[in-house]
Amino acid sequence: MVIMPDPTKISTRVDLGNIEFLKSAANLSHCPPDTGLEVAFCGRSNAGKSSAINYLTGQNKLARTSKTPGRTQLINFFTVSEEFRLVDLPGYGYAKVPTKMKRDWHENIDNYLRNRLSLTGLVLLMDIRHPLKAFDHTMINWCVQAQMPLHILLTKCDKLKRGAQQATLLKVKRELAGQQTTTIQLFSSTHEIGQKILLRQLSDWVSEGHRADLTSRQETSLAAEIPSND
Ligand code: GDP
């Protein structure tokens, strides 16, 4: 069963007040030192990742850095504290993206996911109107196999009426039944829905403080082929 975030759970509250851009990395060797903890955000292009990071942190321009031309394929790091970073993984593009770019994306993300000791949780963003595309399944399956905690945001939930929001939430939860370390929530950056729950999830991960045991991870490759219709 998918576990919902527990609102009564006491956790060390993550304070994003001092978050700042740290650096962009083209590949694993350019990433900042692998100390402390990291939570990475991923999703298909246009899922609402930049907007979500900006809304979450209360800084309108923070994630825009990643949108400047040439930076869209880079891994962007943000320092929250000495011990904690947020990571903006490059968005997975549409079919129009050249094959080489897809291959590079795959290699870089695969390397990052499998080898980054400080990675303690993954946030996957899916547009609530188009959930569980091939890319999303790829990331979800990887998390299950690699035993990586996963938190899903159904983004742009303002685009649906309340009943339809709940129906989609239920449908996705049913599809993910049996995945113990997956949590899921509704989210809207424009209508400011879901910030607290997401913050609590980050806080829980940080207070649990797991650094990776890479053995299971390094054996788990990201599925090589994401169908081109995604
Ligand atoms: P990214 O490519 O995943 O970083 O997506 P962006 O954050 O750039 O958002 C893509 C588009 O969706 C932009 O036009 C945003 O204005 C829009 N968008 C993002 N979040 C929301 C939301 O919560 N509600 C609505 N209605 N639109 C959103």
PDB file of C-alpha atoms and ligand atoms in Angstrom:
ATOM      1  CA  MET A   1       0.000   0.000   0.000  1.00  0.00           C
ATOM      2  CA  VAL A   2       1.200   3.529  -0.700  1.00  0.00           C
ATOM      3  CA  ILE A   3       1.883   5.323   2.535  1.00  0.00           C
ATOM      4  CA  MET A   4       0.455   8.816   2.831  1.00  0.00           C
ATOM      5  CA  PRO A   5       2.629  11.397   4.579  1.00  0.00           C
ATOM      6  CA  ASP A   6       1.729  11.259   8.266  1.00  0.00           C
ATOM      7  CA  PRO A   7       0.754  14.799   9.374  1.00  0.00           C
ATOM      8  CA  THR A   8       1.189  13.876  13.049  1.00  0.00           C
ATOM      9  CA  LYS A   9       4.767  12.694  12.655  1.00  0.00           C
ATOM     10  CA  ILE A  10       7.246  14.894  14.455  1.00  0.00           C
ATOM     11  CA  SER A  11      10.261  15.744  12.363  1.00  0.00           C
ATOM     12  CA  THR A  12      13.146  18.150  12.264  1.00  0.00           C
ATOM     13  CA  ARG A  13      11.719  20.962  10.202  1.00  0.00           C
ATOM     14  CA  VAL A  14      13.730  21.742   7.106  1.00  0.00           C
ATOM     15  CA  ASP A  15      14.208  25.485   6.777  1.00  0.00           C
ATOM     16  CA  LEU A  16      14.525  26.570   3.155  1.00  0.00           C
ATOM     17  CA  GLY A  17      14.894  30.246   4.077  1.00  0.00           C
ATOM     18  CA  ASN A  18      18.571  30.389   3.178  1.00  0.00           C
ATOM     19  CA  ILE A  19      18.527  28.207   0.101  1.00  0.00           C
ATOM     20  CA  GLU A  20      20.837  29.316  -2.666  1.00  0.00           C
ATOM     21  CA  PHE A  21      22.077  28.115  -6.013  1.00  0.00           C
ATOM     22  CA  LEU A  22      25.328  26.201  -5.598  1.00  0.00           C
ATOM     23  CA  LYS A  23      26.396  24.929  -9.004  1.00  0.00           C
ATOM     24  CA  SER A  24      25.440  23.124 -12.196  1.00  0.00           C
ATOM     25  CA  ALA A  25      27.085  19.869 -13.174  1.00  0.00           C
ATOM     26  CA  ALA A  26      27.249  18.226 -16.576  1.00  0.00           C
ATOM     27  CA  ASN A  27      28.060  14.839 -15.070  1.00  0.00           C
ATOM     28  CA  LEU A  28      28.857  13.047 -11.839  1.00  0.00           C
ATOM     29  CA  SER A  29      32.474  14.140 -11.711  1.00  0.00           C
ATOM     30  CA  HIS A  30      31.396  17.796 -11.720  1.00  0.00           C
ATOM     31  CA  CYS A  31      28.935  17.391  -8.833  1.00  0.00           C
ATOM     32  CA  PRO A  32      29.775  19.038  -5.482  1.00  0.00           C
ATOM     33  CA  PRO A  33      31.383  16.865  -2.787  1.00  0.00           C
ATOM     34  CA  ASP A  34      29.172  13.916  -1.881  1.00  0.00           C
ATOM     35  CA  THR A  35      28.691  14.857   1.781  1.00  0.00           C
ATOM     36  CA  GLY A  36      25.516  15.306   3.855  1.00  0.00           C
ATOM     37  CA  LEU A  37      22.131  14.606   2.262  1.00  0.00           C
ATOM     38  CA  GLU A  38      20.411  15.423  -1.020  1.00  0.00           C
ATOM     39  CA  VAL A  39      16.859  15.215  -2.309  1.00  0.00           C
ATOM     40  CA  ALA A  40      16.486  15.280  -6.099  1.00  0.00           C
ATOM     41  CA  PHE A  41      13.509  16.533  -8.118  1.00  0.00           C
ATOM     42  CA  CYS A  42      12.759  14.898 -11.468  1.00  0.00           C
ATOM     43  CA  GLY A  43      10.002  14.872 -14.059  1.00  0.00           C
ATOM     44  CA  ARG A  44       9.150  15.196 -17.710  1.00  0.00           C
ATOM     45  CA  SER A  45       9.739  18.616 -19.244  1.00  0.00           C
ATOM     46  CA  ASN A  46       6.854  20.915 -18.494  1.00  0.00           C
ATOM     47  CA  ALA A  47       5.677  18.868 -15.485  1.00  0.00           C
ATOM     48  CA  GLY A  48       6.056  22.019 -13.389  1.00  0.00           C
ATOM     49  CA  LYS A  49       9.406  21.294 -11.707  1.00  0.00           C
ATOM     50  CA  SER A  50      10.872  24.815 -11.796  1.00  0.00           C
ATOM     51  CA  SER A  51       7.602  26.302 -10.593  1.00  0.00           C
ATOM     52  CA  ALA A  52       7.423  23.743  -7.790  1.00  0.00           C
ATOM     53  CA  ILE A  53      10.954  24.456  -6.575  1.00  0.00           C
ATOM     54  CA  ASN A  54      10.278  28.186  -6.641  1.00  0.00           C
ATOM     55  CA  TYR A  55       6.967  27.833  -4.800  1.00  0.00           C
ATOM     56  CA  LEU A  56       8.443  25.413  -2.274  1.00  0.00           C
ATOM     57  CA  THR A  57      11.333  27.711  -1.455  1.00  0.00           C
ATOM     58  CA  GLY A  58       9.411  30.985  -1.745  1.00  0.00           C
ATOM     59  CA  GLN A  59      12.002  32.276  -4.210  1.00  0.00           C
ATOM     60  CA  ASN A  60      10.548  33.154  -7.569  1.00  0.00           C
ATOM     61  CA  LYS A  61      13.757  33.056  -9.488  1.00  0.00           C
ATOM     62  CA  LEU A  62      15.647  30.223  -7.865  1.00  0.00           C
ATOM     63  CA  ALA A  63      14.978  27.487 -10.412  1.00  0.00           C
ATOM     64  CA  ARG A  64      15.043  29.806 -13.381  1.00  0.00           C
ATOM     65  CA  THR A  65      18.793  29.285 -13.466  1.00  0.00           C
ATOM     66  CA  SER A  66      18.167  25.846 -14.820  1.00  0.00           C
ATOM     67  CA  LYS A  67      16.085  27.268 -17.668  1.00  0.00           C
ATOM     68  CA  THR A  68      18.782  29.422 -19.169  1.00  0.00           C
ATOM     69  CA  PRO A  69      19.792  27.997 -22.551  1.00  0.00           C
ATOM     70  CA  GLY A  70      22.462  25.346 -22.292  1.00  0.00           C
ATOM     71  CA  ARG A  71      21.664  24.607 -18.691  1.00  0.00           C
ATOM     72  CA  THR A  72      18.559  22.529 -19.239  1.00  0.00           C
ATOM     73  CA  GLN A  73      20.600  19.332 -19.483  1.00  0.00           C
ATOM     74  CA  LEU A  74      22.628  20.035 -16.371  1.00  0.00           C
ATOM     75  CA  ILE A  75      22.140  18.820 -12.818  1.00  0.00           C
ATOM     76  CA  ASN A  76      21.545  21.899 -10.651  1.00  0.00           C
ATOM     77  CA  PHE A  77      22.452  21.935  -6.978  1.00  0.00           C
ATOM     78  CA  PHE A  78      20.998  24.222  -4.308  1.00  0.00           C
ATOM     79  CA  THR A  79      22.441  24.533  -0.813  1.00  0.00           C
ATOM     80  CA  VAL A  80      19.848  24.472   1.961  1.00  0.00           C
ATOM     81  CA  SER A  81      22.324  24.070   4.826  1.00  0.00           C
ATOM     82  CA  GLU A  82      25.766  22.643   5.325  1.00  0.00           C
ATOM     83  CA  GLU A  83      24.173  19.224   5.576  1.00  0.00           C
ATOM     84  CA  PHE A  84      21.370  19.367   3.021  1.00  0.00           C
ATOM     85  CA  ARG A  85      20.965  20.155  -0.704  1.00  0.00           C
ATOM     86  CA  LEU A  86      18.103  20.145  -3.175  1.00  0.00           C
ATOM     87  CA  VAL A  87      18.919  18.896  -6.653  1.00  0.00           C
ATOM     88  CA  ASP A  88      17.085  19.796  -9.850  1.00  0.00           C
ATOM     89  CA  LEU A  89      17.617  16.968 -12.337  1.00  0.00           C
ATOM     90  CA  PRO A  90      17.288  17.834 -16.027  1.00  0.00           C
ATOM     91  CA  GLY A  91      13.715  17.386 -17.289  1.00  0.00           C
ATOM     92  CA  TYR A  92      13.077  14.450 -19.536  1.00  0.00           C
ATOM     93  CA  GLY A  93      12.183  15.808 -22.966  1.00  0.00           C
ATOM     94  CA  TYR A  94       9.625  14.867 -25.527  1.00  0.00           C
ATOM     95  CA  ALA A  95      10.006  12.665 -28.590  1.00  0.00           C
ATOM     96  CA  LYS A  96      11.364  15.644 -30.552  1.00  0.00           C
ATOM     97  CA  VAL A  97      14.571  15.624 -28.504  1.00  0.00           C
ATOM     98  CA  PRO A  98      17.502  14.232 -30.535  1.00  0.00           C
ATOM     99  CA  THR A  99      18.537  10.678 -29.730  1.00  0.00           C
ATOM    100  CA  LYS A 100      22.012  11.755 -28.621  1.00  0.00           C
ATOM    101  CA  MET A 101      20.531  14.142 -26.082  1.00  0.00           C
ATOM    102  CA  LYS A 102      18.343  11.356 -24.714  1.00  0.00           C
ATOM    103  CA  ARG A 103      21.351   9.073 -24.483  1.00  0.00           C
ATOM    104  CA  ASP A 104      23.374  11.725 -22.630  1.00  0.00           C
ATOM    105  CA  TRP A 105      20.450  12.404 -20.323  1.00  0.00           C
ATOM    106  CA  HIS A 106      20.168   8.693 -19.580  1.00  0.00           C
ATOM    107  CA  GLU A 107      23.866   8.225 -18.903  1.00  0.00           C
ATOM    108  CA  ASN A 108      24.146  11.227 -16.597  1.00  0.00           C
ATOM    109  CA  ILE A 109      21.023  10.485 -14.605  1.00  0.00           C
ATOM    110  CA  ASP A 110      21.847   6.802 -14.344  1.00  0.00           C
ATOM    111  CA  ASN A 111      25.310   7.660 -13.025  1.00  0.00           C
ATOM    112  CA  TYR A 112      23.971  10.185 -10.567  1.00  0.00           C
ATOM    113  CA  LEU A 113      21.231   7.889  -9.229  1.00  0.00           C
ATOM    114  CA  ARG A 114      23.429   4.848  -8.865  1.00  0.00           C
ATOM    115  CA  ASN A 115      26.476   6.469  -7.342  1.00  0.00           C
ATOM    116  CA  ARG A 116      25.450   9.466  -5.293  1.00  0.00           C
ATOM    117  CA  LEU A 117      25.816   8.483  -1.640  1.00  0.00           C
ATOM    118  CA  SER A 118      24.082  11.573  -0.313  1.00  0.00           C
ATOM    119  CA  LEU A 119      20.900  10.995  -2.343  1.00  0.00           C
ATOM    120  CA  THR A 120      18.280  10.200   0.275  1.00  0.00           C
ATOM    121  CA  GLY A 121      14.995  10.637  -1.587  1.00  0.00           C
ATOM    122  CA  LEU A 122      13.527  11.400  -4.986  1.00  0.00           C
ATOM    123  CA  VAL A 123      10.585  13.706  -5.726  1.00  0.00           C
ATOM    124  CA  LEU A 124       8.838  12.796  -8.997  1.00  0.00           C
ATOM    125  CA  LEU A 125       6.559  15.404 -10.548  1.00  0.00           C
ATOM    126  CA  MET A 126       3.718  14.347 -12.824  1.00  0.00           C
ATOM    127  CA  ASP A 127       1.146  16.649 -14.390  1.00  0.00           C
ATOM    128  CA  ILE A 128      -2.114  15.464 -12.801  1.00  0.00           C
ATOM    129  CA  ARG A 129      -3.733  15.446 -16.251  1.00  0.00           C
ATOM    130  CA  HIS A 130      -1.092  13.071 -17.680  1.00  0.00           C
ATOM    131  CA  PRO A 131       0.165  10.822 -14.872  1.00  0.00           C
ATOM    132  CA  LEU A 132       2.181   7.619 -15.146  1.00  0.00           C
ATOM    133  CA  LYS A 133       3.749   8.066 -18.557  1.00  0.00           C
ATOM    134  CA  ALA A 134       6.558   5.731 -19.587  1.00  0.00           C
ATOM    135  CA  PHE A 135       9.174   8.049 -18.086  1.00  0.00           C
ATOM    136  CA  ASP A 136       7.348   8.066 -14.745  1.00  0.00           C
ATOM    137  CA  HIS A 137       7.134   4.267 -14.683  1.00  0.00           C
ATOM    138  CA  THR A 138      10.859   4.099 -15.405  1.00  0.00           C
ATOM    139  CA  MET A 139      11.666   6.299 -12.433  1.00  0.00           C
ATOM    140  CA  ILE A 140       9.158   4.557 -10.140  1.00  0.00           C
ATOM    141  CA  ASN A 141      10.492   1.108 -11.060  1.00  0.00           C
ATOM    142  CA  TRP A 142      14.034   2.245 -10.467  1.00  0.00           C
ATOM    143  CA  CYS A 143      13.130   3.566  -7.012  1.00  0.00           C
ATOM    144  CA  VAL A 144      11.421   0.311  -6.078  1.00  0.00           C
ATOM    145  CA  GLN A 145      14.347  -1.824  -7.226  1.00  0.00           C
ATOM    146  CA  ALA A 146      16.963   0.454  -5.696  1.00  0.00           C
ATOM    147  CA  GLN A 147      14.948   0.867  -2.465  1.00  0.00           C
ATOM    148  CA  MET A 148      15.005   4.621  -2.884  1.00  0.00           C
ATOM    149  CA  PRO A 149      12.268   6.569  -1.007  1.00  0.00           C
ATOM    150  CA  LEU A 150      10.004   8.277  -3.541  1.00  0.00           C
ATOM    151  CA  HIS A 151       7.533  11.115  -3.107  1.00  0.00           C
ATOM    152  CA  ILE A 152       5.177  11.882  -6.003  1.00  0.00           C
ATOM    153  CA  LEU A 153       3.655  15.296  -6.692  1.00  0.00           C
ATOM    154  CA  LEU A 154       0.552  15.373  -8.875  1.00  0.00           C
ATOM    155  CA  THR A 155       1.240  18.861 -10.175  1.00  0.00           C
ATOM    156  CA  LYS A 156      -1.066  21.553 -11.580  1.00  0.00           C
ATOM    157  CA  CYS A 157      -3.951  20.034  -9.601  1.00  0.00           C
ATOM    158  CA  ASP A 158      -5.726  23.390  -9.951  1.00  0.00           C
ATOM    159  CA  LYS A 159      -6.444  22.328 -13.533  1.00  0.00           C
ATOM    160  CA  LEU A 160      -8.948  19.748 -12.253  1.00  0.00           C
ATOM    161  CA  LYS A 161     -12.032  20.058 -10.072  1.00  0.00           C
ATOM    162  CA  ARG A 162     -11.810  18.617  -6.580  1.00  0.00           C
ATOM    163  CA  GLY A 163     -13.627  15.373  -7.487  1.00  0.00           C
ATOM    164  CA  ALA A 164     -11.362  14.711 -10.451  1.00  0.00           C
ATOM    165  CA  GLN A 165      -8.287  15.507  -8.343  1.00  0.00           C
ATOM    166  CA  GLN A 166      -9.309  12.893  -5.767  1.00  0.00           C
ATOM    167  CA  ALA A 167     -10.169  10.356  -8.472  1.00  0.00           C
ATOM    168  CA  THR A 168      -6.706  10.706 -10.045  1.00  0.00           C
ATOM    169  CA  LEU A 169      -5.002  10.571  -6.660  1.00  0.00           C
ATOM    170  CA  LEU A 170      -6.844   7.331  -5.891  1.00  0.00           C
ATOM    171  CA  LYS A 171      -6.127   5.848  -9.307  1.00  0.00           C
ATOM    172  CA  VAL A 172      -2.393   6.522  -9.050  1.00  0.00           C
ATOM    173  CA  LYS A 173      -2.308   5.221  -5.485  1.00  0.00           C
ATOM    174  CA  ARG A 174      -3.989   2.010  -6.634  1.00  0.00           C
ATOM    175  CA  GLU A 175      -1.445   1.583  -9.410  1.00  0.00           C
ATOM    176  CA  LEU A 176       1.359   1.951  -6.895  1.00  0.00           C
ATOM    177  CA  ALA A 177      -0.186  -0.396  -4.337  1.00  0.00           C
ATOM    178  CA  GLY A 178       2.461  -2.505  -2.625  1.00  0.00           C
ATOM    179  CA  GLN A 179       5.218   0.083  -2.797  1.00  0.00           C
ATOM    180  CA  GLN A 180       6.061   0.735   0.812  1.00  0.00           C
ATOM    181  CA  THR A 181       8.409   3.667   0.427  1.00  0.00           C
ATOM    182  CA  THR A 182       6.289   5.719  -1.975  1.00  0.00           C
ATOM    183  CA  THR A 183       4.181   8.668  -0.860  1.00  0.00           C
ATOM    184  CA  ILE A 184       1.978  10.881  -3.011  1.00  0.00           C
ATOM    185  CA  GLN A 185       0.172  14.195  -2.790  1.00  0.00           C
ATOM    186  CA  LEU A 186      -1.721  16.833  -4.784  1.00  0.00           C
ATOM    187  CA  PHE A 187       0.278  19.935  -5.654  1.00  0.00           C
ATOM    188  CA  SER A 188      -0.223  23.307  -7.321  1.00  0.00           C
ATOM    189  CA  SER A 189       2.398  26.030  -7.498  1.00  0.00           C
ATOM    190  CA  THR A 190       0.057  28.643  -8.917  1.00  0.00           C
ATOM    191  CA  HIS A 191      -2.660  27.996  -6.321  1.00  0.00           C
ATOM    192  CA  GLU A 192      -0.211  27.322  -3.480  1.00  0.00           C
ATOM    193  CA  ILE A 193      -1.415  23.833  -2.674  1.00  0.00           C
ATOM    194  CA  GLY A 194       0.805  21.196  -1.063  1.00  0.00           C
ATOM    195  CA  GLN A 195       3.834  23.112   0.168  1.00  0.00           C
ATOM    196  CA  LYS A 196       3.462  21.989   3.785  1.00  0.00           C
ATOM    197  CA  ILE A 197       3.107  18.302   2.993  1.00  0.00           C
ATOM    198  CA  LEU A 198       6.134  18.391   0.713  1.00  0.00           C
ATOM    199  CA  LEU A 199       8.165  20.248   3.304  1.00  0.00           C
ATOM    200  CA  ARG A 200       7.213  17.669   5.908  1.00  0.00           C
ATOM    201  CA  GLN A 201       8.299  14.872   3.606  1.00  0.00           C
ATOM    202  CA  LEU A 202      11.686  16.518   3.072  1.00  0.00           C
ATOM    203  CA  SER A 203      11.984  17.045   6.816  1.00  0.00           C
ATOM    204  CA  ASP A 204      11.216  13.389   7.492  1.00  0.00           C
ATOM    205  CA  TRP A 205      13.876  12.267   5.053  1.00  0.00           C
ATOM    206  CA  VAL A 206      16.418  14.628   6.539  1.00  0.00           C
ATOM    207  CA  SER A 207      15.643  13.635  10.112  1.00  0.00           C
ATOM    208  CA  GLU A 208      15.810   9.953   9.169  1.00  0.00           C
ATOM    209  CA  GLY A 209      19.187  10.868   7.747  1.00  0.00           C
ATOM    210  CA  HIS A 210      19.828   7.841   5.549  1.00  0.00           C
ATOM    211  CA  ARG A 211      22.899   7.921   3.445  1.00  0.00           C
ATOM    212  CA  ALA A 212      22.961   5.269   0.813  1.00  0.00           C
ATOM    213  CA  ASP A 213      24.124   1.759   1.033  1.00  0.00           C
ATOM    214  CA  LEU A 214      25.060   1.676  -2.606  1.00  0.00           C
ATOM    215  CA  THR A 215      25.153  -2.084  -3.055  1.00  0.00           C
ATOM    216  CA  SER A 216      21.530  -2.521  -4.150  1.00  0.00           C
ATOM    217  CA  ARG A 217      21.625   0.724  -6.101  1.00  0.00           C
ATOM    218  CA  GLN A 218      24.679   0.060  -8.144  1.00  0.00           C
ATOM    219  CA  GLU A 219      23.134  -3.148  -9.417  1.00  0.00           C
ATOM    220  CA  THR A 220      20.024  -1.241 -10.538  1.00  0.00           C
ATOM    221  CA  SER A 221      20.342   0.500 -13.877  1.00  0.00           C
ATOM    222  CA  LEU A 222      17.769   2.950 -15.062  1.00  0.00           C
ATOM    223  CA  ALA A 223      15.864   1.108 -17.818  1.00  0.00           C
ATOM    224  CA  ALA A 224      17.720   1.954 -20.991  1.00  0.00           C
ATOM    225  CA  GLU A 225      14.752   2.526 -23.236  1.00  0.00           C
ATOM    226  CA  ILE A 226      12.088   5.053 -22.450  1.00  0.00           C
ATOM    227  CA  PRO A 227       9.609   4.654 -25.331  1.00  0.00           C
ATOM    228  CA  SER A 228       9.912   7.501 -27.792  1.00  0.00           C
ATOM    229  CA  ASN A 229       6.192   8.292 -27.609  1.00  0.00           C
ATOM    230  CA  ASP A 230       6.751   9.666 -24.104  1.00  0.00           C
TER     231      ASP A 230
HETATM  232  P1  GDP B   1       9.312  22.403 -15.909  1.00  0.00           P
HETATM  233  O1  GDP B   1       9.643  22.300 -17.368  1.00  0.00           O
HETATM  234  O2  GDP B   1       8.968  21.047 -15.351  1.00  0.00           O
HETATM  235  O3  GDP B   1      10.343  23.123 -15.078  1.00  0.00           O
HETATM  236  O4  GDP B   1       7.935  23.209 -15.823  1.00  0.00           O
HETATM  237  P2  GDP B   1       7.644  24.750 -15.447  1.00  0.00           P
HETATM  238  O5  GDP B   1       7.714  24.964 -13.981  1.00  0.00           O
HETATM  239  O6  GDP B   1       8.461  25.623 -16.321  1.00  0.00           O
HETATM  240  O7  GDP B   1       6.101  24.818 -15.863  1.00  0.00           O
HETATM  241  C1  GDP B   1       5.650  24.498 -17.151  1.00  0.00           C
HETATM  242  C2  GDP B   1       4.381  25.283 -17.436  1.00  0.00           C
HETATM  243  O8  GDP B   1       3.347  24.877 -16.540  1.00  0.00           O
HETATM  244  C3  GDP B   1       4.535  26.775 -17.273  1.00  0.00           C
HETATM  245  O9  GDP B   1       3.755  27.411 -18.257  1.00  0.00           O
HETATM  246  C4  GDP B   1       3.958  27.046 -15.890  1.00  0.00           C
HETATM  247  O10 GDP B   1       3.426  28.331 -15.756  1.00  0.00           O
HETATM  248  C5  GDP B   1       2.867  25.989 -15.800  1.00  0.00           C
HETATM  249  N1  GDP B   1       2.637  25.560 -14.411  1.00  0.00           N
HETATM  250  C6  GDP B   1       3.582  25.147 -13.538  1.00  0.00           C
HETATM  251  N2  GDP B   1       3.008  24.827 -12.348  1.00  0.00           N
HETATM  252  C7  GDP B   1       1.683  25.078 -12.469  1.00  0.00           C
HETATM  253  C8  GDP B   1       0.560  24.938 -11.592  1.00  0.00           C
HETATM  254  O11 GDP B   1       0.658  24.562 -10.421  1.00  0.00           O
HETATM  255  N3  GDP B   1      -0.673  25.258 -12.111  1.00  0.00           N
HETATM  256  C9  GDP B   1      -0.840  25.666 -13.390  1.00  0.00           C
HETATM  257  N4  GDP B   1      -2.075  25.944 -13.800  1.00  0.00           N
HETATM  258  N5  GDP B   1       0.200  25.835 -14.241  1.00  0.00           N
HETATM  259  C10 GDP B   1       1.442  25.535 -13.801  1.00  0.00           C
END
